[in-house]
Short mmCIF file of C-alpha atoms in Angstrom, two decimals:
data_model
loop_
_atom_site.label_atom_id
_atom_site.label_comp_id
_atom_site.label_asym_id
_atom_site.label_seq_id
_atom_site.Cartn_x
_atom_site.Cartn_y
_atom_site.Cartn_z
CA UNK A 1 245.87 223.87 34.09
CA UNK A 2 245.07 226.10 30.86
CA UNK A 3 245.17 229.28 30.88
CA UNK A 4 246.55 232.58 29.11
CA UNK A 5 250.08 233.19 28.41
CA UNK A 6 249.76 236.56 29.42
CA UNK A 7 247.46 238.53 32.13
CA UNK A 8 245.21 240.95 30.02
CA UNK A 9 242.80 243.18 31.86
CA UNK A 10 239.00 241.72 31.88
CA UNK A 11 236.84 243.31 28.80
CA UNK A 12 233.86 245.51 29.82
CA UNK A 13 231.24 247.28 28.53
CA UNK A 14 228.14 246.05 26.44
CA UNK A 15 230.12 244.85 23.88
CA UNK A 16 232.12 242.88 25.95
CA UNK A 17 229.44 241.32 27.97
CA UNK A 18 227.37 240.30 24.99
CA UNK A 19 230.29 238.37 23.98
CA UNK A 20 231.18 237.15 27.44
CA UNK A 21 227.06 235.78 27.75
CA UNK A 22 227.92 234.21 23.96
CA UNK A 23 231.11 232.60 25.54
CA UNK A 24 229.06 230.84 29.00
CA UNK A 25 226.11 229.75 26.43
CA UNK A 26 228.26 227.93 24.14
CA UNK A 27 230.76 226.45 26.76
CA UNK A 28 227.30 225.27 28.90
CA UNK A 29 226.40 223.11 25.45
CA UNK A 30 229.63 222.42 24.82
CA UNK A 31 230.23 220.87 28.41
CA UNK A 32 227.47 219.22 28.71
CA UNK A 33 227.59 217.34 25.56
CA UNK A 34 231.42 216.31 25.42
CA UNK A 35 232.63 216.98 29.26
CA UNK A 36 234.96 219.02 30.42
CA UNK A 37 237.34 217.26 28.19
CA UNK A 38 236.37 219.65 25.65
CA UNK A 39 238.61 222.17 23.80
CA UNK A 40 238.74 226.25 24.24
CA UNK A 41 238.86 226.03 20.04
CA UNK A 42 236.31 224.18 20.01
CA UNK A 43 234.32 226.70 22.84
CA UNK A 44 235.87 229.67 21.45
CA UNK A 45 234.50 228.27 17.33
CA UNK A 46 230.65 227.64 18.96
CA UNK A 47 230.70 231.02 20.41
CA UNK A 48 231.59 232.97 17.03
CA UNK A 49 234.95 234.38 18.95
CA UNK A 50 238.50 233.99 18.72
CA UNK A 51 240.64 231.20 21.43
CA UNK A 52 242.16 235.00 22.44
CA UNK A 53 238.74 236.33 23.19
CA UNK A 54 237.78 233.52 25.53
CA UNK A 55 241.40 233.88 27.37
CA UNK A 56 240.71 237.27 27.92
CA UNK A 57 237.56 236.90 29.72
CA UNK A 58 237.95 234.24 31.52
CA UNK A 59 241.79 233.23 32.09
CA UNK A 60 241.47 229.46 32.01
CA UNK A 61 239.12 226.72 31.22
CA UNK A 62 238.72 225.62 34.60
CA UNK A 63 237.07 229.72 35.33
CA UNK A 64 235.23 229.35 32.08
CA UNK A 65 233.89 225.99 33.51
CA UNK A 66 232.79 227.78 37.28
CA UNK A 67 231.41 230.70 35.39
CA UNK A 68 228.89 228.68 33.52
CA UNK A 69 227.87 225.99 36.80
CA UNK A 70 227.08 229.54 38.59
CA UNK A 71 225.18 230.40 36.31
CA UNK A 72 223.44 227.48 36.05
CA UNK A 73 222.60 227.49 39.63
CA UNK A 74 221.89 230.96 39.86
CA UNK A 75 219.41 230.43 37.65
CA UNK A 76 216.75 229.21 39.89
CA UNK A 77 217.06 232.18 41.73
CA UNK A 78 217.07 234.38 39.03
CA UNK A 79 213.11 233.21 38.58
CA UNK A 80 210.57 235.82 39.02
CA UNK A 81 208.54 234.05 42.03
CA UNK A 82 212.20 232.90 43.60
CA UNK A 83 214.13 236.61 43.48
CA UNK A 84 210.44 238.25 44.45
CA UNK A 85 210.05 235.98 47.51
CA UNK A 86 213.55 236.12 48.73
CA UNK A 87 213.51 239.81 48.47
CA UNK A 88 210.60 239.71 50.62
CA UNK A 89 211.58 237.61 53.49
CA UNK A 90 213.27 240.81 55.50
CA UNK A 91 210.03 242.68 55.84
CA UNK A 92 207.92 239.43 56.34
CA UNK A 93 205.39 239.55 58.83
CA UNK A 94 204.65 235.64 59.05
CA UNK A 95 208.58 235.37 58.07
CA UNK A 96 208.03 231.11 58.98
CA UNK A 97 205.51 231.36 55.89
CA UNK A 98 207.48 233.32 53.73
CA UNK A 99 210.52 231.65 53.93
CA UNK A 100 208.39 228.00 53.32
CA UNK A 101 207.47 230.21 50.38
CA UNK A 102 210.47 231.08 49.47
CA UNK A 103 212.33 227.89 49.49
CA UNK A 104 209.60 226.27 48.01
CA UNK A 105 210.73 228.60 44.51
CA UNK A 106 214.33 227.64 44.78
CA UNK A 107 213.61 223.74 44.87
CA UNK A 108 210.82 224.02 42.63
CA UNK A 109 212.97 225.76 39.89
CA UNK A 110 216.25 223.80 40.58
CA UNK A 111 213.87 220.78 40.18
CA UNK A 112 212.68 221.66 36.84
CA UNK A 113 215.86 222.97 35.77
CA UNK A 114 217.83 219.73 33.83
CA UNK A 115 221.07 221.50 33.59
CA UNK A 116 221.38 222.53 37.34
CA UNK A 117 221.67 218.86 37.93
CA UNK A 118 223.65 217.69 34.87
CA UNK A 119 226.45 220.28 35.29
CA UNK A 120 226.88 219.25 39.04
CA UNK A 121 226.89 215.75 37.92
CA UNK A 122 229.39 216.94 35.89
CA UNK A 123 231.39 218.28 38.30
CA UNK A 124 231.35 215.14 40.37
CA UNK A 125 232.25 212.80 37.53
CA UNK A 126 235.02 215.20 35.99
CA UNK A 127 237.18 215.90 39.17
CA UNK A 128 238.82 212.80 39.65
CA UNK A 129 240.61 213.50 36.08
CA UNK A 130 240.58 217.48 36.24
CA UNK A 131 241.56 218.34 40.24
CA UNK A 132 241.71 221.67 39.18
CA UNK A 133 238.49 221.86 38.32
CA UNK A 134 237.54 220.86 42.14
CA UNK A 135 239.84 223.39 43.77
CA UNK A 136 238.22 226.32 41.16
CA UNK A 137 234.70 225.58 42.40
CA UNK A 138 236.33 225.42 45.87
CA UNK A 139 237.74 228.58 45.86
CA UNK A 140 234.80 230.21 44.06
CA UNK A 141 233.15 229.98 48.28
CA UNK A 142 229.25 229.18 48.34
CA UNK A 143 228.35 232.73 48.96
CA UNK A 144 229.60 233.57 45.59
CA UNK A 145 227.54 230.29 43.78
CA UNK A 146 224.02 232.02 45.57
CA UNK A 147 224.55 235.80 45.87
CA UNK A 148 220.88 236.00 45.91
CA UNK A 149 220.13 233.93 49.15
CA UNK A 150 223.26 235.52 50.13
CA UNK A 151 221.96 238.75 50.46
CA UNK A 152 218.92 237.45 52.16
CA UNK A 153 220.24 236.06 54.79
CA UNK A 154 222.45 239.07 55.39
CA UNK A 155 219.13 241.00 55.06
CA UNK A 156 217.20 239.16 57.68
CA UNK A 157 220.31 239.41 60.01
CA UNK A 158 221.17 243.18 59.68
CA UNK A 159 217.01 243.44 60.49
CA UNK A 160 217.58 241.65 63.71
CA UNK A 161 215.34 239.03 62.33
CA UNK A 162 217.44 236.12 62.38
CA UNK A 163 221.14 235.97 64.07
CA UNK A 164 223.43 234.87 61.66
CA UNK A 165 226.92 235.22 62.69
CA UNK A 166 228.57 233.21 59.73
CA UNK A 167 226.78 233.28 56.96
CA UNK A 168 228.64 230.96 54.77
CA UNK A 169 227.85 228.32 57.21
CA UNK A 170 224.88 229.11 56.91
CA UNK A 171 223.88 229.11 53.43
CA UNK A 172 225.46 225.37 53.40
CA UNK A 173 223.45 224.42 55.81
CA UNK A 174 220.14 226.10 54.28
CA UNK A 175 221.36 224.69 50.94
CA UNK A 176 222.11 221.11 52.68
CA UNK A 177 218.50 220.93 53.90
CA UNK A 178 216.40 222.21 50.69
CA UNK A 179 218.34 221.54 48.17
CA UNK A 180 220.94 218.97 48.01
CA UNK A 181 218.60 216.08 48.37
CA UNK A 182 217.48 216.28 44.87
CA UNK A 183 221.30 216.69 43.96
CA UNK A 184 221.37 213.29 45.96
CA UNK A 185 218.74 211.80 44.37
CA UNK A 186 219.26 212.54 40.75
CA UNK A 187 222.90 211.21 40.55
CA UNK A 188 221.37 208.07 41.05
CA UNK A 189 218.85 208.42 38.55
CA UNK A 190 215.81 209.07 40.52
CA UNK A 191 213.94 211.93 42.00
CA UNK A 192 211.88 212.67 45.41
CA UNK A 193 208.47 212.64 44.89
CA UNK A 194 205.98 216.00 46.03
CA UNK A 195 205.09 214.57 49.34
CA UNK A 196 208.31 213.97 50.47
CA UNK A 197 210.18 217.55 48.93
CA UNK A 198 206.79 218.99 50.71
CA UNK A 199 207.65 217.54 53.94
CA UNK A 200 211.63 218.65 53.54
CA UNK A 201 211.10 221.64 52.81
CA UNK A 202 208.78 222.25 55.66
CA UNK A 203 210.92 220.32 58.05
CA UNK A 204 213.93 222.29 57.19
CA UNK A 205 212.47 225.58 57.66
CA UNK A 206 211.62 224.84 61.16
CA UNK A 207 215.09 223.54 61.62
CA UNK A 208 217.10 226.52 60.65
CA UNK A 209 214.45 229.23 61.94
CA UNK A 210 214.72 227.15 65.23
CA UNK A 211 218.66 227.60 65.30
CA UNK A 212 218.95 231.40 63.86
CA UNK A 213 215.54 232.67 65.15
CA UNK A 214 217.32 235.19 68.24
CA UNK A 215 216.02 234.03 71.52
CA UNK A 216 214.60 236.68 73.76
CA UNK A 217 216.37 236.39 77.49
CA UNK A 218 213.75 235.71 80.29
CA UNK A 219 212.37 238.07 82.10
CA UNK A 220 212.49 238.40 85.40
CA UNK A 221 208.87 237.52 86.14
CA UNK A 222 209.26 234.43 84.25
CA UNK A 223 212.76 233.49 86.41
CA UNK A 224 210.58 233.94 89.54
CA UNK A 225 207.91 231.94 87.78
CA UNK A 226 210.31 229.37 86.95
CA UNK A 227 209.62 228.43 83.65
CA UNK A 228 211.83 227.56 81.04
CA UNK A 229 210.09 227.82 77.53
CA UNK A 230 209.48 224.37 77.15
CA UNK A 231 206.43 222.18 78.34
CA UNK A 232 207.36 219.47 81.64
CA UNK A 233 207.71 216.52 81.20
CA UNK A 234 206.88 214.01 83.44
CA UNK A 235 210.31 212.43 84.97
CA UNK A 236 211.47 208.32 84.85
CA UNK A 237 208.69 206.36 86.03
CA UNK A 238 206.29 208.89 86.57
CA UNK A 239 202.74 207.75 86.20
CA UNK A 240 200.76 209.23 83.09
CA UNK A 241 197.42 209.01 85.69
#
């Protein structure tokens, strides 16, 4: 694994951050273009810093390398109609509708976002070389790849609006249903058409409003009424008549 010789504390201030932005722009072309492969000179040289510089923000290649796929797929939710309908969802009043809404901006910007894909490509065809590389994205968690729906879902659980007792499982699973599809798809060089992302996205609303939406315990009238929340069915060889 590279890394620093010696542990220096992290730069700050706006000086520091300008350069540490300059450092995650040129590593993202840098990776892109030659792989992971590719040397800290050759990062540190595109970004107008010294090898030292990029050490001290970032410790090894293999954090430089999760620092710019997060930001890559934080991107999408960095979009103005994403961030403005995920803030939203907590004080939804139709909260089905607003999260359809809502996810409906992520895939739609991780869609038309090339990078998102090729870096996580990337990732997949790098590992088997750089295992590192897979254990730093590992131990990076998936709440800290999506603060942003993070937050959400810890907003619409601390409202009593969903109930949402691990939300890392979670966000896999919301991820797993709207997103990784088109992950799926485009390693294989293809892409799901509107119709079909339309229908996912709707689908997998329902499906994880269905499992987090709190259910309300029965009253007593409805015990004595003896229903049950779902419609009757008629049982084995019942007649339809």
């Amino acid at each position: 694994m590279s890394a620093r010789p010696e542990q220096t504390p992290v730069p700050t201030g706006p000086r520091a951050e300008r350069k540490r932005l300059d450092i995650v722009r040129a590593a993202r072309t840098l990776f892109l273009r030659d792989g992971f492969a590719v040397g800290m000179d050759a990062i540190a040289a595109e970004a107008g810093v010294s090898k030292v510089t990029v050490y001290n923000h970032f410790g090894s290649k293999e954090a430089l390398f999760t620092a710019v796929v997060t930001g890559a797929l934080d991107e999408p939710l960095g979009d103005e109609d994403t961030a403005s309908a995920l803030a939203a969802l907590a004080e939804a009043e139709d909260l089905r509708g607003a999260f359809v809404d809502a996810a409906s901006a992520w895939v739609r910007a991780v869609r038309d976002n090339p990078d998102v894909i090729a870096l996580r490509n990337l990732v997949l065809a790098e590992q088997h070389r750089f295992p590192e590389l897979g254990a730093a994205w590992q131990a990076h968690g998936p709440t800290g790849h999506h603060p942003a729906v993070t937050q959400a879902l810890k907003a619409l659980n601390d409202k009593g609006r969903l109930a949402v007792p691990d939300i890392e499982t979670a966000l896999i699973q919301l991820y797993s249903l709207l997103v990784f599809p088109h992950l799926v798809f485009s390693h294989y060089g293809t892409a799901l058409d509107d119709v079909s992302t339309r229908r996912l996205i709707t689908h997998g609303v329902d499906m994880f409003l269905e499992y987090y939406t709190p259910k309300r315990p029965f009253s007593a009238l409805t015990r004595r009424r003896g229903w049950s929340g779902f419609p009757s069915r008629p049982g084995p060889g019942a007649s339809g008549a």
